[in-house]
Tab-separated table of C-alpha atoms in Angstrom:
chain	number	residue	atom	x	y	z
A	1	MET	CA	-0.025	-0.009	0.238
A	2	ILE	CA	2.708	2.667	0.900
A	3	MET	CA	4.777	1.018	-1.796
A	4	LEU	CA	1.940	1.896	-4.082
A	5	VAL	CA	1.712	5.555	-2.830
A	6	ILE	CA	5.524	5.945	-3.334
A	7	ALA	CA	5.369	4.558	-6.832
A	8	LEU	CA	2.567	6.550	-7.850
A	9	GLY	CA	4.129	9.447	-6.464
A	10	ILE	CA	7.235	9.198	-8.471
A	11	GLY	CA	5.326	8.933	-11.538
A	12	ILE	CA	3.202	11.765	-11.032
A	13	LEU	CA	6.289	13.806	-9.788
A	14	ALA	CA	8.315	12.968	-13.034
A	15	VAL	CA	5.330	14.158	-15.158
A	16	LEU	CA	5.091	17.495	-13.218
A	17	VAL	CA	8.602	18.263	-13.309
A	18	SER	CA	8.627	17.684	-17.079
A	19	ALA	CA	5.548	19.759	-17.698
A	20	LEU	CA	6.995	22.798	-15.601
A	21	LEU	CA	10.556	22.414	-17.261
A	22	GLY	CA	10.034	21.412	-20.804
A	23	PRO	CA	9.455	24.129	-23.832
A	24	LYS	CA	5.943	24.498	-24.958
A	25	LYS	CA	5.611	25.615	-28.369
A	26	ALA	CA	3.046	23.386	-29.998
A	27	THR	CA	2.169	24.280	-33.544
A	28	ARG	CA	-0.691	22.559	-35.781
A	29	ALA	CA	1.472	20.336	-37.590
A	30	LYS	CA	3.301	19.135	-34.276
A	31	LEU	CA	-0.055	18.072	-32.679
A	32	MET	CA	-1.125	15.906	-35.719
A	33	ALA	CA	-1.215	12.223	-35.338
A	34	TYR	CA	1.463	10.369	-37.105
A	35	GLU	CA	0.596	8.364	-39.977
A	36	SER	CA	3.873	7.920	-42.170
A	37	GLY	CA	3.650	11.283	-43.046
A	38	ASN	CA	0.419	11.610	-44.484
A	39	ASP	CA	-2.548	13.560	-43.101
A	40	PRO	CA	-4.294	11.471	-40.740
A	41	GLU	CA	-7.591	9.861	-41.962
A	42	HIS	CA	-10.461	9.563	-39.369
A	43	GLY	CA	-8.998	8.409	-36.371
A	44	GLY	CA	-8.796	9.434	-32.493
A	45	VAL	CA	-10.653	8.040	-29.492
A	46	GLY	CA	-14.188	6.803	-30.071
A	47	THR	CA	-14.541	7.196	-33.842
A	48	GLY	CA	-15.252	3.810	-34.342
A	49	GLN	CA	-12.218	2.108	-35.874
A	50	ARG	CA	-12.711	-1.503	-36.251
A	51	PHE	CA	-10.954	-4.385	-35.049
A	52	PRO	CA	-10.705	-8.093	-35.911
A	53	VAL	CA	-12.885	-10.090	-33.717
A	54	HIS	CA	-9.987	-12.326	-32.763
A	55	PHE	CA	-8.907	-9.802	-29.908
A	56	TYR	CA	-12.311	-10.190	-28.433
A	57	LEU	CA	-12.257	-14.076	-28.475
A	58	VAL	CA	-8.676	-14.117	-26.980
A	59	ALA	CA	-9.973	-11.822	-24.089
A	60	MET	CA	-12.873	-14.226	-23.619
A	61	LEU	CA	-10.885	-17.316	-23.315
A	62	PHE	CA	-8.422	-15.721	-21.212
A	63	ILE	CA	-11.403	-15.155	-18.694
A	64	VAL	CA	-12.401	-18.514	-18.630
A	65	PHE	CA	-9.003	-19.888	-18.258
A	66	ASP	CA	-7.969	-17.588	-15.799
A	67	ILE	CA	-10.944	-18.442	-13.827
A	68	GLU	CA	-9.714	-22.032	-13.814
A	69	THR	CA	-6.201	-21.142	-12.772
A	70	ALA	CA	-7.746	-19.341	-9.814
A	71	PHE	CA	-9.472	-22.282	-8.951
A	72	PHE	CA	-6.287	-24.346	-9.070
A	73	PHE	CA	-4.400	-22.150	-6.653
A	74	PRO	CA	-5.829	-23.096	-3.542
A	75	LEU	CA	-5.981	-26.758	-4.500
A	76	ALA	CA	-2.334	-26.542	-5.229
A	77	VAL	CA	-1.348	-25.077	-1.889
A	78	ALA	CA	-3.763	-27.610	0.259
A	79	TYR	CA	-2.845	-30.523	-2.477
A	80	GLN	CA	-0.276	-32.576	-0.003
A	81	LYS	CA	-2.849	-32.833	2.526
A	82	LEU	CA	-5.712	-33.927	0.036
A	83	VAL	CA	-4.179	-36.611	-1.746
A	84	PRO	CA	-5.026	-38.881	-3.608
A	85	PHE	CA	-8.531	-37.978	-3.475
A	86	ALA	CA	-7.651	-34.391	-4.742
A	87	PHE	CA	-5.912	-35.771	-7.695
A	88	TRP	CA	-8.830	-37.632	-9.274
A	89	GLU	CA	-11.101	-34.354	-8.466
A	90	ALA	CA	-8.457	-32.350	-10.217
A	91	LEU	CA	-8.150	-34.605	-12.991
A	92	THR	CA	-11.850	-34.272	-13.615
A	93	PHE	CA	-11.834	-30.613	-13.625
A	94	VAL	CA	-8.863	-30.481	-16.156
A	95	GLY	CA	-10.666	-33.069	-18.009
A	96	LEU	CA	-13.814	-31.054	-18.496
A	97	LEU	CA	-11.680	-28.071	-19.463
A	98	LEU	CA	-9.799	-30.137	-22.003
A	99	VAL	CA	-13.204	-31.053	-23.665
A	100	GLY	CA	-13.659	-27.174	-24.061
A	101	TYR	CA	-10.042	-26.473	-25.146
A	102	TYR	CA	-10.592	-29.261	-27.738
A	103	TYR	CA	-13.624	-27.581	-28.954
A	104	ILE	CA	-12.125	-24.077	-29.690
A	105	LEU	CA	-9.052	-25.782	-30.987
A	106	LYS	CA	-11.437	-27.529	-33.788
A	107	LYS	CA	-13.534	-24.397	-33.980
A	108	GLY	CA	-10.466	-22.666	-35.040
A	109	VAL	CA	-10.783	-19.980	-32.674
A	110	LEU	CA	-6.726	-20.171	-31.952
A	111	GLU	CA	-5.739	-19.856	-35.573
A	112	TRP	CA	-4.627	-16.499	-36.743
A	113	THR	CA	-4.529	-15.803	-40.288
B	1	MET	CA	7.191	7.738	19.328
B	2	PRO	CA	4.420	4.961	19.305
B	3	ASP	CA	5.039	1.756	17.623
B	4	TRP	CA	2.689	2.008	14.703
B	5	LEU	CA	4.799	5.252	13.724
B	6	ALA	CA	7.891	3.905	13.724
B	7	GLU	CA	6.846	1.035	11.576
B	8	LEU	CA	5.347	3.444	9.070
B	9	LEU	CA	8.205	5.635	9.013
B	10	ILE	CA	10.688	2.480	8.594
B	11	THR	CA	8.202	0.722	5.815
B	12	LEU	CA	8.382	4.304	4.191
B	13	VAL	CA	12.138	4.437	3.965
B	14	LYS	CA	12.613	1.004	2.707
B	15	GLY	CA	9.859	1.764	0.060
B	16	VAL	CA	11.876	5.022	-1.132
B	17	LEU	CA	15.085	3.154	-1.052
B	18	VAL	CA	13.608	0.158	-2.968
B	19	ALA	CA	12.076	2.777	-5.647
B	20	LEU	CA	15.147	4.656	-5.851
B	21	ALA	CA	17.223	1.494	-6.277
B	22	LEU	CA	15.055	0.256	-9.039
B	23	LEU	CA	15.311	3.588	-10.839
B	24	THR	CA	19.009	3.477	-10.689
B	25	THR	CA	19.247	-0.007	-11.695
B	26	PHE	CA	16.958	0.847	-14.619
B	27	ALA	CA	19.194	3.821	-15.753
B	28	TYR	CA	22.305	1.348	-15.588
B	29	MET	CA	20.490	-1.147	-17.251
B	30	THR	CA	19.882	0.873	-20.395
B	31	LEU	CA	23.752	1.620	-20.558
B	32	ILE	CA	24.660	-2.035	-19.856
B	33	GLU	CA	22.360	-3.381	-22.352
B	34	ARG	CA	23.758	-0.813	-25.006
B	35	ARG	CA	27.140	-1.908	-24.150
B	36	LEU	CA	26.849	-5.420	-24.123
B	37	LEU	CA	24.531	-5.478	-27.397
B	38	ALA	CA	27.582	-3.508	-28.877
B	39	ARG	CA	30.207	-6.043	-27.644
B	40	MET	CA	27.905	-8.637	-29.156
B	41	GLN	CA	28.114	-7.127	-32.415
B	42	ILE	CA	31.801	-6.199	-32.486
B	43	ARG	CA	31.678	-2.645	-31.855
B	44	TYR	CA	31.799	-0.041	-28.684
B	45	GLY	CA	28.757	1.277	-26.907
B	46	PRO	CA	28.408	4.429	-25.558
B	47	ASN	CA	31.888	5.415	-24.031
B	48	ARG	CA	32.043	9.220	-24.518
B	49	VAL	CA	29.882	10.663	-21.591
B	50	GLY	CA	31.716	9.941	-18.497
B	51	PRO	CA	34.513	7.341	-17.916
B	52	GLY	CA	33.298	4.419	-20.015
B	53	GLY	CA	30.067	5.906	-20.716
B	54	LEU	CA	29.005	5.851	-16.992
B	55	LEU	CA	27.283	9.526	-17.373
B	56	GLN	CA	25.264	8.414	-20.106
B	57	PRO	CA	21.762	7.709	-18.346
B	58	LEU	CA	22.129	10.962	-16.574
B	59	ALA	CA	22.514	12.672	-19.769
B	60	ASP	CA	19.329	10.750	-21.124
B	61	ALA	CA	17.246	11.363	-18.292
B	62	VAL	CA	18.116	15.216	-18.093
B	63	LYS	CA	17.347	15.389	-21.764
B	64	SER	CA	14.044	13.575	-21.369
B	65	ILE	CA	12.928	16.032	-18.596
B	66	PHE	CA	13.649	19.235	-20.746
B	67	LYS	CA	12.012	17.838	-23.855
B	68	GLU	CA	8.921	19.140	-25.069
B	69	ASP	CA	5.753	17.123	-24.060
B	70	LEU	CA	3.415	17.080	-26.675
B	71	ARG	CA	0.006	15.928	-26.796
B	72	VAL	CA	-1.601	14.981	-29.988
B	73	THR	CA	-5.066	16.981	-30.548
B	74	LEU	CA	-7.235	13.880	-30.966
B	75	ALA	CA	-5.613	12.158	-27.650
B	76	ASP	CA	-7.951	11.681	-24.760
B	77	LYS	CA	-6.453	14.291	-22.096
B	78	LEU	CA	-6.781	12.376	-18.822
B	79	VAL	CA	-6.022	8.894	-19.702
B	80	TYR	CA	-2.926	9.985	-22.000
B	81	THR	CA	-1.536	11.333	-18.885
B	82	LEU	CA	-2.500	8.556	-16.633
B	83	ALA	CA	-1.221	5.477	-18.592
B	84	PRO	CA	2.545	5.975	-17.962
B	85	ILE	CA	1.887	6.718	-14.567
B	86	VAL	CA	-0.104	3.701	-13.973
B	87	ALA	CA	2.415	1.684	-15.785
B	88	ILE	CA	5.554	2.686	-13.683
B	89	GLY	CA	3.253	2.558	-10.620
B	90	MET	CA	2.301	-1.005	-11.105
B	91	ALA	CA	5.991	-2.063	-12.074
B	92	LEU	CA	7.699	-0.467	-8.883
B	93	THR	CA	5.020	-1.631	-6.612
B	94	ALA	CA	5.358	-5.055	-8.014
B	95	PHE	CA	9.059	-5.475	-6.724
B	96	GLY	CA	8.626	-4.541	-3.110
B	97	GLY	CA	7.284	-8.049	-1.972
B	98	ILE	CA	10.427	-9.759	-2.935
B	99	PRO	CA	12.428	-11.073	-0.068
B	100	ALA	CA	16.150	-9.919	-0.126
B	101	GLY	CA	16.925	-12.082	2.982
B	102	PRO	CA	15.390	-14.141	5.913
B	103	ALA	CA	13.407	-12.089	8.375
B	104	GLY	CA	15.211	-9.478	10.303
B	105	SER	CA	18.480	-9.850	8.387
B	106	LEU	CA	18.586	-5.961	7.161
B	107	PHE	CA	19.981	-4.329	10.306
B	108	GLY	CA	17.200	-6.134	12.458
B	109	GLU	CA	14.492	-5.058	10.087
B	110	ASP	CA	12.796	-7.219	7.399
B	111	PRO	CA	14.493	-6.774	4.121
B	112	TRP	CA	11.275	-6.568	2.216
B	113	VAL	CA	8.690	-3.448	1.920
B	114	TYR	CA	5.358	-5.492	2.224
B	115	HIS	CA	4.996	-9.120	3.117
B	116	LEU	CA	1.830	-11.175	2.023
B	117	ASP	CA	1.036	-14.727	2.483
B	118	ALA	CA	-0.255	-14.820	-1.031
B	119	GLY	CA	2.863	-13.279	-2.082
B	120	ILE	CA	3.197	-14.850	-5.719
B	121	LEU	CA	-0.582	-14.034	-6.583
B	122	ALA	CA	-0.168	-10.440	-5.440
B	123	LEU	CA	2.919	-10.230	-7.609
B	124	LEU	CA	1.025	-11.754	-10.765
B	125	ALA	CA	-2.069	-9.259	-10.006
B	126	LEU	CA	0.270	-6.585	-10.007
B	127	THR	CA	2.300	-7.432	-13.440
B	128	SER	CA	-0.987	-8.072	-15.049
B	129	MET	CA	-2.038	-4.317	-13.938
B	130	GLY	CA	0.623	-3.265	-16.233
B	131	VAL	CA	-1.434	-4.258	-19.148
B	132	TYR	CA	-3.825	-1.603	-18.423
B	133	GLY	CA	-1.164	1.122	-18.809
B	134	ILE	CA	-0.025	-0.246	-22.099
B	135	PHE	CA	-3.281	-0.670	-23.622
B	136	LEU	CA	-4.715	2.527	-22.523
B	137	GLY	CA	-1.693	4.440	-23.504
B	138	GLY	CA	-2.183	3.038	-26.981
B	139	TRP	CA	-5.860	3.694	-26.669
B	140	ALA	CA	-5.846	7.207	-25.515
B	141	SER	CA	-3.182	8.254	-28.219
B	142	GLY	CA	-6.083	8.834	-30.777
B	143	SER	CA	-3.724	7.473	-33.572
B	144	LYS	CA	-3.775	4.366	-35.573
B	145	TYR	CA	-0.354	2.794	-34.849
B	146	PRO	CA	-0.512	2.879	-31.221
B	147	ILE	CA	-3.840	1.444	-30.853
B	148	LEU	CA	-2.909	-1.480	-33.067
B	149	GLY	CA	0.269	-2.057	-30.485
B	150	GLY	CA	-1.965	-1.675	-27.545
B	151	LEU	CA	-4.502	-4.137	-28.839
B	152	ARG	CA	-1.632	-6.688	-29.704
B	153	SER	CA	0.021	-6.112	-26.609
B	154	SER	CA	-2.805	-6.694	-24.452
B	155	ALA	CA	-3.947	-9.861	-26.391
B	156	GLN	CA	-0.315	-11.027	-26.013
B	157	MET	CA	0.059	-10.217	-22.258
B	158	ILE	CA	-3.195	-11.812	-21.268
B	159	SER	CA	-2.214	-15.082	-23.376
B	160	TYR	CA	0.887	-15.449	-21.597
B	161	GLU	CA	-0.158	-14.417	-18.099
B	162	LEU	CA	-2.328	-17.708	-18.138
B	163	GLY	CA	0.981	-19.867	-19.125
B	164	MET	CA	2.641	-17.807	-16.276
B	165	GLY	CA	-0.023	-18.909	-13.670
B	166	LEU	CA	-0.287	-22.427	-14.731
B	167	SER	CA	3.474	-23.233	-14.955
B	168	ILE	CA	4.008	-22.269	-11.163
B	169	LEU	CA	1.168	-24.621	-10.163
B	170	GLY	CA	3.440	-27.652	-9.950
B	171	LEU	CA	5.799	-25.655	-7.836
B	172	LEU	CA	3.036	-24.669	-5.573
B	173	MET	CA	2.161	-28.355	-5.161
B	174	LEU	CA	5.450	-29.059	-3.875
B	175	VAL	CA	6.085	-26.323	-1.406
B	176	GLY	CA	2.242	-26.317	-0.341
B	177	SER	CA	2.611	-22.229	0.278
B	178	THR	CA	2.350	-19.215	-1.909
B	179	SER	CA	4.455	-16.954	0.260
B	180	PHE	CA	8.140	-16.467	-1.116
B	181	ILE	CA	9.750	-16.944	2.411
B	182	SER	CA	8.543	-20.592	2.542
B	183	ILE	CA	9.323	-21.165	-0.830
B	184	VAL	CA	13.020	-20.188	-0.593
B	185	GLU	CA	13.141	-21.928	2.857
B	186	TRP	CA	12.000	-25.133	1.078
B	187	GLN	CA	14.622	-24.922	-1.530
B	188	ALA	CA	17.216	-24.375	1.362
B	189	GLN	CA	16.062	-27.620	2.567
B	190	ASN	CA	15.458	-29.740	-0.668
B	191	GLY	CA	17.462	-28.093	-3.187
B	192	TRP	CA	16.768	-25.715	-6.018
B	193	LEU	CA	13.169	-26.138	-7.414
B	194	LEU	CA	14.903	-25.751	-10.878
B	195	LEU	CA	15.798	-29.402	-10.400
B	196	PHE	CA	12.441	-30.782	-9.570
B	197	GLN	CA	10.469	-28.363	-12.008
B	198	SER	CA	12.670	-27.740	-15.140
B	199	LEU	CA	9.785	-27.936	-17.399
B	200	GLY	CA	7.677	-25.215	-15.186
B	201	PHE	CA	10.849	-23.197	-15.375
B	202	ALA	CA	11.021	-23.396	-18.932
B	203	LEU	CA	7.609	-22.224	-19.226
B	204	PHE	CA	7.805	-19.703	-16.952
B	205	ILE	CA	10.863	-18.094	-18.541
B	206	VAL	CA	9.281	-18.101	-21.823
B	207	SER	CA	6.146	-16.505	-20.460
B	208	SER	CA	8.121	-13.965	-18.599
B	209	PHE	CA	9.728	-12.746	-21.540
B	210	ALA	CA	6.351	-12.397	-23.646
B	211	GLU	CA	4.991	-10.547	-20.625
B	212	VAL	CA	7.434	-7.867	-20.150
B	213	ASN	CA	7.482	-7.587	-24.160
B	214	ARG	CA	11.026	-8.284	-24.799
B	215	THR	CA	12.295	-9.873	-27.647
B	216	PRO	CA	11.530	-12.256	-29.260
B	217	PHE	CA	8.153	-11.111	-28.183
B	218	ASP	CA	8.205	-7.463	-28.469
B	219	LEU	CA	5.460	-7.136	-31.038
B	220	PRO	CA	3.760	-4.341	-29.286
B	221	GLU	CA	6.643	-2.050	-30.021
B	222	ALA	CA	7.755	-3.918	-33.349
B	223	GLU	CA	9.533	-0.737	-34.343
B	224	GLN	CA	10.083	-2.071	-38.134
B	225	GLU	CA	6.305	-3.173	-38.366
B	226	LEU	CA	4.301	-0.629	-36.318
B	227	VAL	CA	6.499	2.334	-35.986
B	228	ALA	CA	6.668	2.094	-32.113
B	229	GLY	CA	3.383	0.529	-31.257
B	230	TYR	CA	1.927	2.156	-28.407
B	231	LEU	CA	4.740	4.706	-27.715
B	232	THR	CA	4.460	6.169	-31.072
B	233	GLU	CA	2.565	9.406	-29.850
B	234	TYR	CA	4.500	9.469	-26.460
B	235	SER	CA	7.207	11.932	-25.913
B	236	ALA	CA	9.665	13.553	-23.267
B	237	ILE	CA	9.353	11.901	-19.926
B	238	LYS	CA	6.230	10.059	-20.491
B	239	TRP	CA	7.959	7.919	-22.948
B	240	ALA	CA	10.619	7.425	-20.400
B	241	LEU	CA	8.355	6.346	-17.945
B	242	PHE	CA	7.019	3.459	-20.317
B	243	GLN	CA	10.639	2.661	-20.887
B	244	MET	CA	11.101	2.506	-17.407
B	245	ALA	CA	8.272	0.435	-16.733
B	246	GLU	CA	9.275	-2.214	-19.079
B	247	TYR	CA	12.875	-2.227	-17.529
B	248	VAL	CA	11.573	-2.556	-13.949
B	249	ASN	CA	9.161	-5.351	-14.857
B	250	MET	CA	12.340	-7.227	-16.582
B	251	ILE	CA	14.207	-6.795	-13.135
B	252	THR	CA	11.047	-8.130	-11.172
B	253	ALA	CA	10.668	-10.746	-13.710
B	254	SER	CA	14.348	-11.721	-12.872
B	255	ALA	CA	14.010	-11.640	-9.011
B	256	ILE	CA	11.104	-13.920	-9.281
B	257	MET	CA	12.703	-16.456	-11.611
B	258	ALA	CA	15.716	-16.246	-9.034
B	259	THR	CA	13.135	-16.547	-5.815
B	260	LEU	CA	10.943	-19.233	-7.255
B	261	PHE	CA	13.477	-21.553	-9.142
B	262	PHE	CA	16.987	-20.733	-8.133
B	263	GLY	CA	17.126	-20.694	-4.308
B	264	GLY	CA	16.220	-16.959	-3.952
B	265	TYR	CA	18.399	-15.167	-1.467
B	266	ARG	CA	20.159	-18.326	-0.462
B	267	GLY	CA	23.558	-19.278	-2.135
B	268	PRO	CA	24.510	-22.871	-3.184
B	269	VAL	CA	25.167	-24.926	-0.202
B	270	PHE	CA	27.960	-26.690	-1.821
B	271	LEU	CA	30.191	-23.680	-1.542
B	272	GLU	CA	30.175	-23.852	2.110
B	273	GLY	CA	33.115	-25.968	2.291
B	274	LEU	CA	35.050	-23.273	0.282
B	275	ILE	CA	34.466	-20.272	2.423
B	276	PRO	CA	32.117	-20.912	5.633
B	277	GLY	CA	28.885	-18.840	5.676
B	278	ILE	CA	29.189	-18.157	2.034
B	279	SER	CA	25.560	-19.289	1.461
B	280	GLY	CA	24.265	-16.609	4.196
B	281	TRP	CA	25.054	-13.405	2.045
B	282	PRO	CA	21.309	-12.854	1.065
B	283	ILE	CA	21.445	-9.517	-1.011
B	284	VAL	CA	24.651	-10.397	-2.765
B	285	TRP	CA	23.158	-13.686	-3.994
B	286	LEU	CA	19.820	-12.226	-4.820
B	287	VAL	CA	21.855	-9.453	-6.748
B	288	ALA	CA	24.024	-12.169	-8.435
B	289	LYS	CA	20.904	-14.053	-9.440
B	290	ILE	CA	19.069	-11.157	-10.946
B	291	ALA	CA	22.103	-9.869	-12.881
B	292	PHE	CA	22.273	-13.325	-14.349
B	293	PHE	CA	18.978	-13.183	-15.658
B	294	LEU	CA	19.218	-9.525	-16.793
B	295	PHE	CA	22.227	-10.648	-18.828
B	296	LEU	CA	20.291	-13.682	-20.330
B	297	PHE	CA	17.452	-10.864	-21.395
B	298	ILE	CA	20.069	-9.058	-23.277
B	299	TRP	CA	21.782	-11.888	-24.934
B	300	VAL	CA	18.369	-13.171	-26.180
B	301	ARG	CA	17.581	-9.852	-27.568
B	302	ALA	CA	20.920	-9.808	-29.320
B	303	THR	CA	20.327	-13.479	-30.441
B	304	LEU	CA	16.818	-14.285	-31.662
B	305	PRO	CA	14.519	-12.825	-34.414
B	306	ARG	CA	11.112	-11.514	-33.564
B	307	PHE	CA	8.010	-13.697	-33.875
B	308	ARG	CA	5.140	-12.972	-36.022
B	309	TYR	CA	1.880	-12.283	-34.461
B	310	ASP	CA	0.200	-15.493	-35.508
B	311	GLN	CA	2.968	-17.462	-34.573
B	312	LEU	CA	3.096	-15.755	-31.102
B	313	MET	CA	-0.364	-16.770	-30.415
B	314	ARG	CA	0.037	-20.280	-31.580
B	315	PHE	CA	2.942	-20.813	-29.222
B	316	GLY	CA	0.909	-19.400	-26.265
B	317	TRP	CA	-2.155	-21.084	-26.908
B	318	LYS	CA	-1.266	-24.518	-28.557
B	319	LEU	CA	2.165	-25.238	-26.863
B	320	LEU	CA	2.592	-23.255	-23.517
B	321	LEU	CA	-0.885	-23.922	-22.050
B	322	PRO	CA	-1.109	-27.588	-22.893
B	323	LEU	CA	2.278	-28.431	-21.493
B	324	ALA	CA	1.790	-26.211	-18.554
B	325	LEU	CA	-1.474	-28.166	-17.759
B	326	ALA	CA	0.601	-31.395	-18.349
B	327	ASN	CA	3.382	-30.241	-15.860
B	328	THR	CA	0.614	-29.584	-13.072
B	329	VAL	CA	-1.180	-32.949	-13.891
B	330	MET	CA	2.003	-34.837	-13.797
B	331	THR	CA	3.273	-33.224	-10.655
B	332	ALA	CA	-0.024	-33.970	-9.205
B	333	ALA	CA	0.091	-37.558	-10.096
B	334	TYR	CA	3.564	-37.697	-8.775
B	335	LEU	CA	2.628	-36.341	-5.429
B	336	ALA	CA	-0.375	-38.664	-4.899
B	337	TYR	CA	1.238	-41.892	-5.928
B	338	GLY	CA	4.994	-41.573	-6.060
B	339	ARG	CA	5.823	-39.439	-3.085
B	340	GLY	CA	7.671	-42.409	-1.474
B	341	LEU	CA	10.437	-42.365	-4.230
B	342	GLY	CA	11.974	-39.102	-3.217
B	343	LEU	CA	11.907	-36.161	-5.119
B	344	TRP	CA	14.353	-37.121	-8.134
B	345	PRO	CA	12.036	-39.149	-10.365
B	346	LEU	CA	9.889	-35.969	-10.694
B	347	GLY	CA	13.146	-34.043	-11.768
B	348	LEU	CA	13.660	-36.568	-14.393
B	349	LEU	CA	10.295	-36.610	-15.683
B	350	SER	CA	10.133	-32.665	-15.594
B	351	LEU	CA	13.480	-32.841	-17.919
B	352	ALA	CA	11.842	-35.237	-20.362
B	353	GLY	CA	9.032	-32.732	-20.479
B	354	LEU	CA	11.581	-29.929	-21.277
B	355	LEU	CA	13.286	-32.009	-24.031
B	356	LEU	CA	9.596	-32.421	-25.345
B	357	LEU	CA	9.066	-28.430	-25.221
B	358	LEU	CA	12.292	-28.062	-27.026
B	359	ALA	CA	11.160	-30.392	-29.869
B	360	LEU	CA	7.923	-29.204	-30.345
B	361	SER	CA	8.908	-25.345	-30.455
B	362	ASP	CA	10.734	-26.070	-33.524
B	363	ARG	CA	7.540	-27.008	-35.064
B	364	VAL	CA	5.337	-23.832	-33.608
B	365	ARG	CA	5.003	-22.516	-37.372
B	366	VAL	CA	2.605	-25.418	-38.343
B	367	LEU	CA	1.677	-26.691	-34.728
B	368	TRP	CA	-2.027	-28.135	-35.356
B	369	ASN	CA	-2.723	-25.595	-37.608
B	370	LYS	CA	-4.954	-26.362	-40.488
B	371	PRO	CA	-4.059	-24.774	-43.503
B	372	THR	CA	-6.550	-21.978	-44.118
B	373	GLY	CA	-7.614	-20.647	-47.693
B	374	VAL	CA	-10.047	-21.491	-50.630
B	375	ARG	CA	-8.703	-24.709	-52.750
B	376	ASP	CA	-8.718	-23.935	-56.366
B	377	ALA	CA	-10.376	-26.128	-58.914
B	378	GLU	CA	-8.049	-29.033	-58.467
B	379	GLY	CA	-8.266	-29.121	-54.696
B	380	ASN	CA	-4.799	-27.421	-54.050
B	381	LEU	CA	-4.433	-24.675	-51.689
B	382	PRO	CA	-2.935	-21.207	-52.958
B	383	ALA	CA	0.746	-21.234	-53.181
B	384	ARG	CA	2.458	-19.505	-50.164
B	385	PRO	CA	5.381	-17.061	-50.752
B	386	VAL	CA	8.577	-19.124	-50.668
B	387	GLY	CA	10.104	-18.283	-46.985
B	388	GLY	CA	7.230	-16.285	-46.322
B	389	ASP	CA	5.472	-18.575	-43.630
């Protein structure tokens, strides 16, 4: 907690110092977005640029598998007290997940073109 | 002075010290990296500013403070400024939980800023907060290259975070605790976890390379493809803050690897015969191990070409994830039924898994990949450019 305050403090301090000390001579050309020397076409925050659905799918899969990982952490820590029953339980869980994994594999979700 | 106030002050001093030490290490890391890369390419690195280039980081820092801080017209005002602060804040905070010695070994104080029983989980959570910094930075820039870099990096980092979390499960099963101190003490008794979890370590080191956006996984800032990715519209100190966050994350990743798999702050016991008490120099050993991994980061950067994006995702989802699960199940089965045999059979199994990883990673280009594309009249797939796969 204290570390977080210190760390954020250092970041804010650096930005403030730079804002105070740096030159400020902005021109219109300087403030244009970079697009390899061309005039930028539409762009900017919230102008409805479109992206491949792949990124969305990866995020969904991450949520599913990360929750799986979250279930595994307590099991791993308490594992040596629960064997061998916990082994078969964990195996069942992993097996169910592998069914889902096989499905997305065959559906081609993990294939980028 | 009441007790809580004294404790608060001590923690504050330790926190500031750790933050300053990290910033200094970052500054000199840039110098050392440039010098080493130069050496690897048979040329001299920066050696003009100060003796042997030692003042180069200072010159860079002063320059980046005095540069003009521009914000593109289309950028989001608040988020654009906030993103680098978030990135550096999370990066610096994550390091505070790493123990640099047993309790009370730093002039009677504990050599860590904060201690959590769920140390690894907290660390994983904090490093993954770094994704926000990078993605929001890319999004708020209001320009095309940054947003592409930000999207790529967020997809990459969350993919490899899975591998990171799963690859340490076997280790946690062996140790039975998530606090760094218990893990180090377990290794002091039973030997380095690298011996019993070499597959886990290999998966972990690959994921941490991807997690901190270093070559061969530095696609978010692939300068030849995307200009500079999420950094394109940043200048002056904000750019430096992102760079700083990357290097600090690198140092943290090295420290985690040293702590989890290489015995942390304890030196190897077999050296005891040479100089008595040598394994009890906590900070020296930790720093030596971190330096080793940092050197590895630089060495890899000078050696390996970058992955293409589809190869990267294929590697993460189709190789790293199943192998990490296999490692977990293997360790679990061993602990359930083979515990009486001692630990070395597990080490051998792990080594076999490592060989499997090496054999398969060469095939990552075509791993379980169905050829896509429309077949022509004779049923052939469209020709691919030679060497372009």
